[in-house]
CSV table of C-alpha atoms in Angstrom, one decimal:
chain,number,residue,atom,x,y,z
N,23,MET,CA,10.2,-36.0,-0.6
N,24,LEU,CA,8.1,-32.9,-1.2
N,25,GLU,CA,6.7,-32.5,-4.7
N,26,ALA,CA,7.9,-29.3,-6.2
N,27,ARG,CA,4.6,-28.3,-7.8
N,28,ALA,CA,2.7,-28.8,-4.6
N,29,LEU,CA,5.2,-26.8,-2.6
N,30,ARG,CA,5.1,-24.0,-5.2
N,31,ASP,CA,1.2,-23.9,-5.0
N,32,ALA,CA,1.3,-23.9,-1.3
N,33,PHE,CA,3.8,-20.9,-1.3
N,34,GLY,CA,1.3,-19.2,-3.6
N,35,ALA,CA,-1.3,-19.0,-0.9
N,36,PHE,CA,0.7,-16.2,0.6
N,37,LEU,CA,-0.6,-12.8,-0.6
N,38,THR,CA,2.4,-10.7,-1.8
N,39,GLY,CA,3.2,-7.6,-3.7
N,40,VAL,CA,4.7,-7.5,-7.2
N,41,THR,CA,8.1,-6.0,-8.0
N,42,VAL,CA,10.4,-5.7,-10.9
N,43,VAL,CA,14.1,-6.1,-9.9
N,44,THR,CA,16.5,-4.2,-12.2
N,45,THR,CA,20.2,-3.5,-12.7
N,46,MET,CA,22.6,-2.7,-15.5
N,47,ASN,CA,24.8,-5.3,-17.1
N,48,GLU,CA,28.5,-5.0,-17.9
N,49,ALA,CA,27.7,-3.4,-21.3
N,50,GLY,CA,25.6,-0.7,-19.7
N,51,ALA,CA,22.2,-2.2,-20.8
N,52,PRO,CA,19.3,-2.5,-18.4
N,53,ILE,CA,18.0,-5.9,-17.3
N,54,GLY,CA,15.0,-6.7,-15.1
N,55,PHE,CA,12.6,-9.4,-14.0
N,56,THR,CA,9.4,-9.7,-12.2
N,57,ALA,CA,9.7,-11.0,-8.6
N,58,ASN,CA,7.4,-11.3,-5.5
N,59,SER,CA,10.2,-12.6,-3.3
N,60,PHE,CA,10.9,-9.2,-1.8
N,61,THR,CA,11.1,-8.4,1.9
N,62,SER,CA,12.1,-5.4,4.0
N,63,VAL,CA,14.9,-6.4,6.4
N,64,SER,CA,16.1,-3.5,8.5
N,65,LEU,CA,15.6,0.2,9.1
N,66,ASP,CA,19.0,0.9,10.5
N,67,PRO,CA,20.9,0.1,8.4
N,68,PRO,CA,18.3,0.4,5.6
N,69,LEU,CA,18.2,-3.1,4.1
N,70,LEU,CA,15.9,-5.2,1.9
N,71,LEU,CA,16.3,-8.5,0.1
N,72,VAL,CA,15.1,-10.3,-2.9
N,73,CYS,CA,15.5,-14.0,-3.9
N,74,LEU,CA,16.9,-15.0,-7.4
N,75,ALA,CA,16.8,-18.5,-8.9
N,76,LYS,CA,20.1,-19.9,-9.8
N,77,THR,CA,18.6,-21.0,-13.1
N,78,SER,CA,17.7,-17.5,-14.0
N,79,ARG,CA,19.3,-16.0,-17.1
N,80,ASN,CA,19.9,-12.9,-14.9
N,81,TYR,CA,21.9,-14.9,-12.3
N,82,GLN,CA,25.4,-14.0,-13.3
N,83,THR,CA,24.6,-10.3,-13.9
N,84,LEU,CA,22.7,-9.8,-10.6
N,85,THR,CA,25.2,-11.7,-8.4
N,86,THR,CA,28.1,-9.6,-9.7
N,87,ALA,CA,26.4,-6.2,-10.0
N,88,ARG,CA,27.4,-3.3,-7.7
N,89,GLY,CA,23.7,-2.8,-6.9
N,90,PHE,CA,20.1,-3.3,-8.0
N,91,ALA,CA,16.7,-1.6,-7.8
N,92,VAL,CA,13.4,-2.9,-6.6
N,93,ASN,CA,10.3,-1.3,-8.3
N,94,ILE,CA,7.1,-2.0,-6.4
N,95,LEU,CA,4.5,-2.0,-9.1
N,96,SER,CA,1.2,0.0,-8.7
N,97,GLU,CA,-2.2,-1.6,-9.1
N,98,ASP,CA,-2.5,-0.4,-12.7
N,99,GLN,CA,0.8,-1.9,-13.8
N,100,LYS,CA,-0.2,-5.6,-14.5
N,101,ASP,CA,1.1,-5.2,-18.0
N,102,VAL,CA,4.5,-4.2,-16.7
N,103,SER,CA,4.5,-7.3,-14.5
N,104,ASN,CA,3.6,-9.6,-17.4
N,105,THR,CA,6.2,-8.0,-19.7
N,106,PHE,CA,9.0,-8.6,-17.2
N,107,ALA,CA,7.9,-12.1,-16.4
N,108,ARG,CA,8.2,-13.3,-20.0
N,109,PRO,CA,11.1,-13.7,-22.4
N,110,VAL,CA,10.4,-10.4,-24.3
N,111,GLU,CA,13.1,-9.1,-26.6
N,112,ASP,CA,13.3,-5.6,-25.1
N,113,ARG,CA,11.4,-5.5,-21.9
N,114,PHE,CA,12.3,-1.9,-21.2
N,115,ALA,CA,10.8,-0.5,-24.4
N,116,SER,CA,7.3,-0.6,-22.9
N,117,VAL,CA,8.1,1.2,-19.6
N,118,ALA,CA,9.2,4.7,-18.8
N,119,TRP,CA,12.4,4.5,-16.7
N,120,THR,CA,15.5,6.5,-15.7
N,121,PRO,CA,18.7,5.5,-14.0
N,122,GLY,CA,18.3,5.8,-10.2
N,123,PRO,CA,20.6,7.9,-8.0
N,124,PHE,CA,22.8,4.7,-7.5
N,125,GLY,CA,22.6,3.7,-11.1
N,126,SER,CA,19.9,1.0,-11.5
N,127,PRO,CA,16.8,1.5,-13.5
N,128,VAL,CA,13.8,2.9,-11.6
N,129,PHE,CA,10.3,3.0,-13.2
N,130,ALA,CA,7.7,5.8,-13.5
N,131,ASP,CA,4.2,5.4,-11.9
N,132,VAL,CA,5.2,2.7,-9.5
N,133,ALA,CA,4.0,2.6,-5.9
N,134,ALA,CA,7.6,3.0,-4.7
N,135,TRP,CA,11.2,2.2,-5.8
N,136,PHE,CA,14.4,1.5,-3.9
N,137,ASP,CA,17.9,2.0,-5.5
N,138,CYS,CA,20.3,-0.2,-3.6
N,139,ALA,CA,24.0,-1.1,-3.3
N,140,MET,CA,24.8,-4.8,-3.1
N,141,HIS,CA,25.2,-5.4,0.7
N,142,GLU,CA,25.5,-9.2,1.0
N,143,ARG,CA,24.7,-12.5,-0.9
N,144,PHE,CA,23.6,-15.7,0.7
N,145,ASP,CA,23.4,-19.1,-0.8
N,146,ALA,CA,19.9,-20.6,-0.3
N,147,GLY,CA,19.3,-23.9,-2.0
N,148,ASP,CA,18.3,-23.4,-5.6
N,149,HIS,CA,18.1,-19.6,-5.0
N,150,VAL,CA,20.5,-16.9,-3.9
N,151,ILE,CA,19.4,-14.2,-1.4
N,152,LEU,CA,20.5,-10.7,-2.5
N,153,VAL,CA,20.6,-8.2,0.4
N,154,GLY,CA,20.6,-4.6,-0.8
N,155,ARG,CA,21.5,-1.5,1.2
N,156,ILE,CA,19.0,1.3,0.2
N,157,GLU,CA,20.8,4.3,-1.1
N,158,ALA,CA,17.8,6.2,-2.4
N,159,LEU,CA,14.0,5.7,-2.6
N,160,GLU,CA,10.8,7.3,-3.7
N,161,ASN,CA,7.3,6.6,-2.3
N,162,THR,CA,4.6,7.8,-4.6
N,163,GLY,CA,1.7,6.9,-2.3
N,164,LYS,CA,0.0,4.8,-5.0
N,165,THR,CA,-1.5,1.5,-4.1
N,166,GLY,CA,0.6,-1.6,-4.8
N,167,LEU,CA,-0.3,-4.5,-7.1
N,168,GLY,CA,-1.0,-7.8,-5.3
N,169,TYR,CA,-0.5,-11.4,-6.2
N,170,ALA,CA,-1.9,-14.7,-4.8
N,171,ARG,CA,-2.8,-18.2,-6.1
N,172,GLY,CA,-1.5,-17.3,-9.6
N,173,GLY,CA,-3.6,-14.2,-10.1
N,174,TYR,CA,-3.5,-10.4,-9.4
N,175,PHE,CA,-5.6,-8.6,-7.0
N,176,THR,CA,-5.8,-5.0,-5.7
N,177,PRO,CA,-7.2,-3.4,-2.6
N,178,ALA,CA,-9.6,-1.6,-4.9
N,179,THR,CA,-11.1,-4.9,-5.8
N,180,THR,CA,-11.8,-5.6,-2.2
N,181,GLU,CA,-13.3,-2.1,-1.8
N,182,LYS,CA,-15.6,-2.6,-4.8
N,183,ASP,CA,-16.9,-5.9,-3.4
N,184,LEU,CA,-17.7,-4.3,0.0
N,185,LEU,CA,-19.3,-1.2,-1.5
N,186,ALA,CA,-21.7,-3.4,-3.5
N,187,ASN,CA,-23.4,-4.2,-0.2
N,188,VAL,CA,-24.0,-0.6,0.8
N,189,GLU,CA,-27.7,0.6,0.7
N,190,GLY,CA,-29.7,3.5,2.1
N,191,SER,CA,-28.5,7.0,3.2
N,192,LEU,CA,-24.8,7.4,3.1
N,193,SER,CA,-22.2,9.4,5.1
N,194,VAL,CA,-18.7,9.6,3.7
N,195,GLY,CA,-15.9,10.5,6.1
N,196,ALA,CA,-12.1,10.2,6.5
N,197,VAL,CA,-9.3,9.5,8.9
N,198,ALA,CA,-7.3,12.4,7.5
N,199,GLU,CA,-3.6,12.4,8.5
N,200,ARG,CA,-0.8,14.8,8.2
N,201,SER,CA,2.6,14.3,9.7
N,202,GLY,CA,1.5,11.8,12.3
N,203,GLU,CA,-1.6,13.8,13.3
N,204,ILE,CA,-5.3,13.4,12.3
N,205,LEU,CA,-7.9,16.1,11.9
N,206,LEU,CA,-11.0,16.0,14.1
N,207,VAL,CA,-13.9,18.4,13.9
N,208,PRO,CA,-16.1,19.6,16.7
N,209,THR,CA,-19.6,18.2,17.3
N,210,ALA,CA,-22.6,20.2,18.4
N,211,SER,CA,-22.2,18.9,21.9
N,212,GLY,CA,-18.6,20.1,22.2
N,213,GLY,CA,-16.8,16.8,21.5
N,214,TRP,CA,-14.9,15.6,18.5
N,215,THR,CA,-15.6,13.4,15.5
N,216,LEU,CA,-14.1,12.6,12.1
N,217,PRO,CA,-14.9,15.0,9.2
N,218,SER,CA,-17.7,13.7,7.1
N,219,VAL,CA,-20.4,14.7,4.7
N,220,ASP,CA,-23.8,13.2,3.9
N,221,LYS,CA,-23.8,12.1,0.2
N,222,ALA,CA,-26.8,12.5,-2.0
N,223,GLU,CA,-27.6,9.8,-4.5
N,224,SER,CA,-26.8,12.2,-7.4
N,225,GLU,CA,-23.4,13.1,-6.0
N,226,GLY,CA,-20.1,11.3,-6.7
N,227,MET,CA,-17.6,9.9,-4.3
N,228,ASP,CA,-15.6,13.1,-4.6
N,229,VAL,CA,-18.1,14.8,-2.4
N,230,LEU,CA,-15.7,14.7,0.6
N,231,GLU,CA,-12.8,16.3,-1.4
N,232,LEU,CA,-15.2,19.1,-2.4
N,233,GLN,CA,-16.3,19.7,1.2
N,234,PHE,CA,-12.7,19.8,2.5
N,235,ALA,CA,-11.8,22.5,-0.1
N,236,ALA,CA,-14.9,24.6,0.6
N,237,GLU,CA,-15.4,24.3,4.3
N,238,ILE,CA,-12.1,23.2,5.9
N,239,GLY,CA,-9.8,24.9,3.4
N,240,LEU,CA,-7.4,22.0,3.0
N,241,LYS,CA,-6.6,19.7,0.1
N,242,ILE,CA,-7.4,16.1,0.8
N,243,GLN,CA,-6.2,13.0,-1.1
N,244,THR,CA,-8.4,10.1,-0.2
N,245,GLY,CA,-6.7,6.7,-0.2
N,246,LEU,CA,-8.0,3.2,0.5
N,247,LEU,CA,-11.3,2.3,2.1
N,248,TYR,CA,-10.9,2.0,5.9
N,249,SER,CA,-14.4,1.2,7.3
N,250,ILE,CA,-17.9,0.5,6.2
N,251,TYR,CA,-20.6,0.2,8.8
N,252,GLU,CA,-24.3,0.7,9.4
N,253,ASP,CA,-25.7,2.7,12.3
N,254,THR,CA,-28.5,0.4,13.2
N,255,LYS,CA,-30.2,3.2,15.2
N,256,THR,CA,-30.6,5.5,12.2
N,257,GLY,CA,-30.2,3.1,9.2
N,258,CYS,CA,-27.4,5.3,7.9
N,259,GLN,CA,-24.4,3.7,6.2
N,260,HIS,CA,-21.0,5.1,7.0
N,261,ILE,CA,-18.0,4.9,4.7
N,262,VAL,CA,-14.6,6.0,6.0
N,263,TYR,CA,-11.5,6.4,4.0
N,264,ARG,CA,-7.9,6.8,4.9
N,265,ALA,CA,-6.6,10.1,3.6
N,266,SER,CA,-3.7,12.5,3.6
N,267,LEU,CA,-3.9,16.3,3.9
N,268,GLY,CA,-2.0,19.0,2.2
N,269,PRO,CA,-0.3,21.9,3.9
N,270,GLY,CA,-2.1,24.9,5.6
N,271,ASN,CA,-4.3,25.7,8.5
N,272,ALA,CA,-7.7,24.1,8.9
N,273,LYS,CA,-10.7,26.5,9.0
N,274,ILE,CA,-12.5,24.0,11.2
N,275,GLY,CA,-11.2,21.4,13.5
N,276,ARG,CA,-7.9,20.6,15.2
N,277,PHE,CA,-5.0,18.2,14.6
N,278,PHE,CA,-4.3,15.6,17.3
N,279,PRO,CA,-1.2,13.3,17.5
N,280,LEU,CA,-2.0,9.7,17.0
N,281,GLN,CA,-0.4,9.0,20.4
N,282,ASP,CA,-2.6,11.5,22.2
N,283,LEU,CA,-6.1,11.2,20.7
N,284,PRO,CA,-9.0,12.7,22.8
N,285,LEU,CA,-10.9,9.4,22.9
N,286,ALA,CA,-12.8,10.4,26.0
N,287,GLU,CA,-14.2,13.4,24.1
N,288,ILE,CA,-15.4,11.3,21.1
N,289,SER,CA,-19.0,10.3,22.1
N,290,ASP,CA,-19.8,8.2,19.0
N,291,SER,CA,-18.5,4.8,19.9
N,292,ALA,CA,-18.0,3.8,16.2
N,293,VAL,CA,-15.9,6.8,15.5
N,294,ARG,CA,-14.0,6.3,18.7
N,295,GLU,CA,-13.1,2.7,17.8
N,296,THR,CA,-12.2,3.8,14.2
N,297,VAL,CA,-9.6,6.3,15.3
N,298,LYS,CA,-8.3,4.1,18.1
N,299,ARG,CA,-7.8,1.2,15.5
N,300,TYR,CA,-6.1,3.6,13.1
N,301,ALA,CA,-3.6,4.7,15.7
N,302,GLN,CA,-2.8,1.1,16.6
N,303,GLU,CA,-2.5,0.0,12.9
N,304,SER,CA,-0.4,3.0,12.1
N,305,MET,CA,2.3,1.7,14.5
N,306,LEU,CA,2.5,-1.5,12.5
N,307,GLY,CA,1.9,0.0,9.1
N,308,ASN,CA,-0.7,-2.7,8.3
N,309,PHE,CA,-4.2,-1.5,7.8
N,310,GLY,CA,-7.5,-3.5,7.3
N,311,ILE,CA,-11.0,-2.7,6.3
N,312,TYR,CA,-13.8,-2.8,9.0
N,313,PHE,CA,-17.2,-4.1,7.8
N,314,GLY,CA,-20.2,-4.5,10.0
N,315,ASN,CA,-22.4,-2.1,12.1
N,316,HIS,CA,-21.7,0.5,14.7
N,317,GLU,CA,-21.4,-2.0,17.4
N,318,LYS,CA,-19.8,-5.2,15.9
N,319,GLY,CA,-18.2,-6.4,12.7
N,320,ARG,CA,-14.9,-7.7,11.5
N,321,VAL,CA,-11.7,-6.3,10.0
N,322,HIS,CA,-10.9,-7.6,6.6
N,323,ALA,CA,-7.2,-8.0,6.1
N,324,VAL,CA,-5.7,-6.2,3.1
N,325,ALA,CA,-2.3,-7.4,1.9
N,326,LYS,CA,0.5,-4.9,1.8
N,327,LYS,CA,2.7,-5.0,-0.2
N,328,GLY,CA,9.3,-15.5,-7.8
N,329,ASP,CA,11.6,-14.9,-10.2
N,330,ALA,CA,10.7,-15.0,-13.9
Protein backbone atom coordinates (compact mmCIF):
# COMPACT_ATOMS: atom_id res chain seq x y z
CA MET A 1 0.00 0.00 0.00
CA LEU A 2 1.46 3.34 -1.05
CA GLU A 3 1.82 5.93 1.69
CA ALA A 4 -0.19 9.06 0.76
CA ARG A 5 2.43 11.58 1.88
CA ALA A 6 5.20 9.86 -0.10
CA LEU A 7 2.97 9.74 -3.18
CA ARG A 8 2.08 13.42 -2.85
CA ASP A 9 5.76 14.35 -2.50
CA ALA A 10 6.66 12.32 -5.59
CA PHE A 11 3.91 14.03 -7.58
CA GLY A 12 5.41 17.33 -6.41
CA ALA A 13 8.58 16.62 -8.39
CA PHE A 14 6.67 17.54 -11.55
CA LEU A 15 7.05 21.23 -12.42
CA THR A 16 3.65 22.79 -13.07
CA GLY A 17 1.98 26.11 -13.53
CA VAL A 18 -0.37 27.63 -10.97
CA THR A 19 -4.02 28.42 -11.66
CA VAL A 20 -7.07 29.64 -9.83
CA VAL A 21 -10.28 27.86 -10.85
CA THR A 22 -13.43 29.95 -10.43
CA THR A 23 -17.18 29.78 -10.88
CA MET A 24 -20.36 31.35 -9.48
CA ASN A 25 -22.46 29.58 -6.86
CA GLU A 26 -26.27 29.35 -6.86
CA ALA A 27 -26.52 32.64 -4.97
CA GLY A 28 -24.47 34.41 -7.64
CA ALA A 29 -21.37 34.79 -5.46
CA PRO A 30 -17.89 34.01 -6.84
CA ILE A 31 -15.92 31.04 -5.54
CA GLY A 32 -12.42 29.93 -6.41
CA PHE A 33 -9.45 27.82 -5.38
CA THR A 34 -5.79 27.43 -6.29
CA ALA A 35 -5.00 24.40 -8.44
CA ASN A 36 -2.04 23.04 -10.37
CA SER A 37 -3.95 20.02 -11.70
CA PHE A 38 -4.69 21.78 -15.00
CA THR A 39 -4.12 20.26 -18.43
CA SER A 40 -4.91 21.21 -22.00
CA VAL A 41 -6.88 18.39 -23.65
CA SER A 42 -7.94 19.21 -27.20
CA LEU A 43 -7.76 21.95 -29.82
CA ASP A 44 -10.79 20.74 -31.78
CA PRO A 45 -13.04 20.87 -29.90
CA PRO A 46 -11.24 23.28 -27.51
CA LEU A 47 -11.09 21.38 -24.22
CA LEU A 48 -9.16 21.54 -20.96
CA LEU A 49 -9.43 19.77 -17.62
CA VAL A 50 -8.90 20.35 -13.93
CA CYS A 51 -9.03 17.89 -11.04
CA LEU A 52 -11.02 18.60 -7.89
CA ALA A 53 -10.79 16.73 -4.60
CA LYS A 54 -14.06 15.22 -3.45
CA THR A 55 -13.28 16.55 0.04
CA SER A 56 -13.12 20.13 -1.26
CA ARG A 57 -15.70 22.53 0.13
CA ASN A 58 -16.17 23.62 -3.49
CA TYR A 59 -17.07 20.12 -4.69
CA GLN A 60 -20.86 20.48 -4.80
CA THR A 61 -20.77 23.90 -6.44
CA LEU A 62 -18.20 22.98 -9.09
CA THR A 63 -19.73 19.67 -10.05
CA THR A 64 -23.16 21.22 -10.58
CA ALA A 65 -22.05 24.50 -12.18
CA ARG A 66 -22.81 25.29 -15.82
CA GLY A 67 -19.18 26.23 -16.29
CA PHE A 68 -15.94 27.37 -14.74
CA ALA A 69 -12.91 29.51 -15.53
CA VAL A 70 -9.21 28.71 -15.26
CA ASN A 71 -6.95 31.69 -14.50
CA ILE A 72 -3.27 30.96 -15.18
CA LEU A 73 -1.41 33.15 -12.69
CA SER A 74 1.49 35.32 -13.81
CA GLU A 75 4.88 35.24 -12.13
CA ASP A 76 4.12 38.22 -9.86
CA GLN A 77 0.87 36.74 -8.49
CA LYS A 78 2.18 34.51 -5.72
CA ASP A 79 -0.02 36.42 -3.27
CA VAL A 80 -3.11 35.53 -5.33
CA SER A 81 -2.10 31.87 -5.30
CA ASN A 82 -1.63 31.93 -1.53
CA THR A 83 -4.92 33.73 -0.92
CA PHE A 84 -6.95 31.20 -2.91
CA ALA A 85 -5.12 28.27 -1.31
CA ARG A 86 -6.16 29.28 2.22
CA PRO A 87 -9.52 29.48 4.02
CA VAL A 88 -9.79 33.26 3.65
CA GLU A 89 -13.16 34.86 4.39
CA ASP A 90 -13.42 36.81 1.11
CA ARG A 91 -10.79 35.61 -1.32
CA PHE A 92 -12.05 37.85 -4.12
CA ALA A 93 -11.60 41.08 -2.15
CA SER A 94 -7.86 41.08 -2.87
CA VAL A 95 -7.99 40.50 -6.64
CA ALA A 96 -9.34 42.50 -9.58
CA TRP A 97 -11.85 40.37 -11.46
CA THR A 98 -14.80 40.58 -13.82
CA PRO A 99 -17.36 38.05 -15.06
CA GLY A 100 -16.03 36.30 -18.13
CA PRO A 101 -18.01 36.10 -21.38
CA PHE A 102 -19.50 32.77 -20.25
CA GLY A 103 -20.06 33.99 -16.70
CA SER A 104 -17.24 32.71 -14.48
CA PRO A 105 -14.83 35.14 -12.78
CA VAL A 106 -11.68 35.98 -14.74
CA PHE A 107 -8.75 37.83 -13.17
CA ALA A 108 -6.74 40.86 -14.25
CA ASP A 109 -2.97 40.63 -14.80
CA VAL A 110 -2.92 36.84 -15.26
CA ALA A 111 -0.84 35.12 -17.94
CA ALA A 112 -4.04 33.81 -19.54
CA TRP A 113 -7.61 32.88 -18.69
CA PHE A 114 -10.13 30.44 -20.13
CA ASP A 115 -13.88 30.76 -19.56
CA CYS A 116 -15.47 27.34 -20.04
CA ALA A 117 -18.78 25.54 -20.28
CA MET A 118 -18.94 22.27 -18.37
CA HIS A 119 -18.33 19.56 -20.97
CA GLU A 120 -17.96 16.31 -19.01
CA ARG A 121 -17.27 15.01 -15.51
CA PHE A 122 -15.35 11.82 -14.70
CA ASP A 123 -15.02 10.04 -11.40
CA ALA A 124 -11.35 9.48 -10.56
CA GLY A 125 -10.77 7.95 -7.13
CA ASP A 126 -10.74 10.63 -4.47
CA HIS A 127 -10.99 13.34 -7.16
CA VAL A 128 -13.36 14.28 -9.95
CA ILE A 129 -12.07 15.33 -13.38
CA LEU A 130 -13.88 18.36 -14.77
CA VAL A 131 -13.56 18.80 -18.54
CA GLY A 132 -14.37 22.28 -19.77
CA ARG A 133 -15.18 23.40 -23.29
CA ILE A 134 -13.46 26.74 -23.84
CA GLU A 135 -15.95 29.43 -24.79
CA ALA A 136 -13.64 32.44 -24.48
CA LEU A 137 -10.02 33.14 -23.60
CA GLU A 138 -7.41 35.85 -23.25
CA ASN A 139 -3.65 35.38 -23.56
CA THR A 140 -1.78 38.40 -22.17
CA GLY A 141 1.72 37.18 -23.06
CA LYS A 142 2.87 37.42 -19.45
CA THR A 143 5.07 34.71 -17.99
CA GLY A 144 3.29 32.14 -15.86
CA LEU A 145 4.02 31.30 -12.24
CA GLY A 146 5.61 27.89 -11.65
CA TYR A 147 5.41 25.44 -8.75
CA ALA A 148 7.51 22.42 -7.77
CA ARG A 149 8.55 20.62 -4.56
CA GLY A 150 6.28 22.83 -2.49
CA GLY A 151 7.72 26.13 -3.72
CA TYR A 152 7.24 28.73 -6.43
CA PHE A 153 9.63 29.39 -9.27
CA THR A 154 9.67 31.58 -12.36
CA PRO A 155 11.65 31.46 -15.61
CA ALA A 156 13.02 34.85 -14.55
CA THR A 157 14.74 33.10 -11.63
CA THR A 158 16.45 30.74 -14.05
CA GLU A 159 17.45 33.70 -16.20
CA LYS A 160 18.97 35.55 -13.24
CA ASP A 161 21.06 32.52 -12.26
CA LEU A 162 22.38 32.09 -15.79
CA LEU A 163 23.14 35.77 -16.32
CA ALA A 164 25.22 35.78 -13.15
CA ASN A 165 27.85 33.77 -15.06
CA VAL A 166 28.18 36.27 -17.93
CA GLU A 167 31.44 38.22 -18.06
CA GLY A 168 33.33 40.28 -20.66
CA SER A 169 31.99 42.09 -23.75
CA LEU A 170 28.32 41.51 -24.37
CA SER A 171 26.09 41.32 -27.45
CA VAL A 172 22.32 41.36 -26.96
CA GLY A 173 20.11 39.96 -29.70
CA ALA A 174 16.65 38.56 -30.27
CA VAL A 175 14.71 35.97 -32.16
CA ALA A 176 12.01 38.50 -32.99
CA GLU A 177 8.78 36.92 -34.24
CA ARG A 178 5.58 38.25 -35.75
CA SER A 179 2.78 36.08 -37.14
CA GLY A 180 4.94 32.99 -37.55
CA GLU A 181 7.87 34.82 -39.14
CA ILE A 182 11.16 36.04 -37.67
CA LEU A 183 13.15 39.11 -38.60
CA LEU A 184 16.68 38.61 -39.90
CA VAL A 185 19.05 41.44 -40.81
CA PRO A 186 21.73 41.42 -43.51
CA THR A 187 25.41 40.87 -42.75
CA ALA A 188 28.30 42.68 -44.43
CA SER A 189 29.01 39.55 -46.46
CA GLY A 190 25.50 39.41 -47.87
CA GLY A 191 24.04 36.72 -45.61
CA TRP A 192 21.60 36.91 -42.74
CA THR A 193 21.81 37.06 -38.95
CA LEU A 194 19.71 37.91 -35.91
CA PRO A 195 19.31 41.57 -34.99
CA SER A 196 21.65 42.43 -32.13
CA VAL A 197 23.54 45.26 -30.50
CA ASP A 198 26.80 45.46 -28.55
CA LYS A 199 25.98 46.52 -25.01
CA ALA A 200 28.25 48.94 -23.17
CA GLU A 201 28.76 48.37 -19.46
CA SER A 202 26.91 51.59 -18.65
CA GLU A 203 23.86 50.65 -20.72
CA GLY A 204 20.80 48.80 -19.45
CA MET A 205 19.22 45.66 -20.85
CA ASP A 206 16.74 47.85 -22.76
CA VAL A 207 19.45 48.67 -25.29
CA LEU A 208 17.91 46.27 -27.81
CA GLU A 209 14.48 47.91 -27.62
CA LEU A 210 16.08 51.33 -28.16
CA GLN A 211 17.97 50.12 -31.24
CA PHE A 212 14.86 48.57 -32.76
CA ALA A 213 12.97 51.82 -32.38
CA ALA A 214 15.77 53.94 -33.79
CA GLU A 215 17.27 51.77 -36.55
CA ILE A 216 14.69 49.17 -37.52
CA GLY A 217 11.61 51.26 -36.83
CA LEU A 218 9.60 48.58 -35.08
CA LYS A 219 8.40 48.21 -31.53
CA ILE A 220 9.86 45.10 -29.91
CA GLN A 221 8.73 43.41 -26.72
CA THR A 222 11.46 41.19 -25.35
CA GLY A 223 10.32 38.07 -23.56
CA LEU A 224 12.20 35.25 -21.93
CA LEU A 225 15.87 34.49 -22.25
CA TYR A 226 16.54 32.04 -25.08
CA SER A 227 20.30 31.59 -25.37
CA ILE A 228 23.53 32.54 -23.58
CA TYR A 229 26.80 31.56 -25.17
CA GLU A 230 30.40 32.68 -25.51
CA ASP A 231 32.16 33.02 -28.82
CA THR A 232 35.45 31.45 -27.78
CA LYS A 233 37.21 32.98 -30.79
CA THR A 234 36.44 36.55 -29.79
CA GLY A 235 35.64 36.20 -26.08
CA CYS A 236 32.32 37.97 -26.62
CA GLN A 237 29.29 36.81 -24.65
CA HIS A 238 26.01 36.60 -26.56
CA ILE A 239 22.57 36.86 -25.00
CA VAL A 240 19.55 36.13 -27.17
CA TYR A 241 15.96 36.76 -26.10
CA ARG A 242 12.67 35.61 -27.51
CA ALA A 243 10.72 38.64 -28.62
CA SER A 244 7.57 39.74 -30.40
CA LEU A 245 7.34 42.60 -32.89
CA GLY A 246 4.69 45.23 -33.39
CA PRO A 247 3.09 46.14 -36.71
CA GLY A 248 4.78 48.07 -39.50
CA ASN A 249 7.55 47.69 -42.05
CA ALA A 250 11.14 47.14 -40.99
CA LYS A 251 13.64 49.72 -42.24
CA ILE A 252 16.31 47.02 -42.16
CA GLY A 253 16.01 43.28 -42.65
CA ARG A 254 13.40 40.86 -43.88
CA PHE A 255 10.79 38.55 -42.37
CA PHE A 256 11.20 34.81 -42.99
CA PRO A 257 8.58 32.11 -42.24
CA LEU A 258 9.72 29.68 -39.58
CA GLN A 259 9.12 26.84 -42.04
CA ASP A 260 11.34 28.44 -44.69
CA LEU A 261 14.38 29.93 -43.00
CA PRO A 262 17.47 30.75 -45.11
CA LEU A 263 19.75 28.51 -43.03
CA ALA A 264 22.30 28.13 -45.84
CA GLU A 265 22.70 31.92 -45.89
CA ILE A 266 23.42 32.21 -42.16
CA SER A 267 27.20 31.85 -41.93
CA ASP A 268 27.44 32.12 -38.13
CA SER A 269 26.93 28.54 -36.93
CA ALA A 270 25.69 29.64 -33.49
CA VAL A 271 23.04 31.91 -35.00
CA ARG A 272 22.08 29.21 -37.48
CA GLU A 273 21.54 26.66 -34.71
CA THR A 274 19.64 29.22 -32.63
CA VAL A 275 17.05 29.99 -35.30
CA LYS A 276 16.85 26.32 -36.31
CA ARG A 277 16.12 25.33 -32.69
CA TYR A 278 13.57 28.13 -32.39
CA ALA A 279 11.68 26.87 -35.43
CA GLN A 280 11.64 23.33 -34.04
CA GLU A 281 10.56 24.37 -30.54
CA SER A 282 7.87 26.68 -31.93
CA MET A 283 6.13 23.64 -33.39
CA LEU A 284 5.89 22.14 -29.90
CA GLY A 285 5.32 25.39 -28.03
CA ASN A 286 7.99 24.34 -25.54
CA PHE A 287 11.12 26.50 -25.35
CA GLY A 288 14.37 26.03 -23.44
CA ILE A 289 17.41 28.17 -22.67
CA TYR A 290 20.75 27.30 -24.32
CA PHE A 291 23.83 27.82 -22.20
CA GLY A 292 27.39 27.13 -23.40
CA ASN A 293 29.68 28.43 -26.14
CA HIS A 294 29.24 28.91 -29.87
CA GLU A 295 30.06 25.26 -30.55
CA LYS A 296 28.59 23.21 -27.71
CA GLY A 297 26.44 23.52 -24.64
CA ARG A 298 23.13 22.33 -23.29
CA VAL A 299 19.52 23.43 -23.32
CA HIS A 300 18.02 24.06 -19.90
CA ALA A 301 14.39 23.06 -19.76
CA VAL A 302 11.98 25.76 -18.65
CA ALA A 303 8.59 24.61 -17.40
CA LYS A 304 5.55 25.91 -19.14
CA LYS A 305 2.99 26.29 -17.81
CA GLY A 306 -3.81 20.42 -6.28
CA ASP A 307 -6.69 21.67 -5.02
CA ALA A 308 -6.81 23.81 -1.88
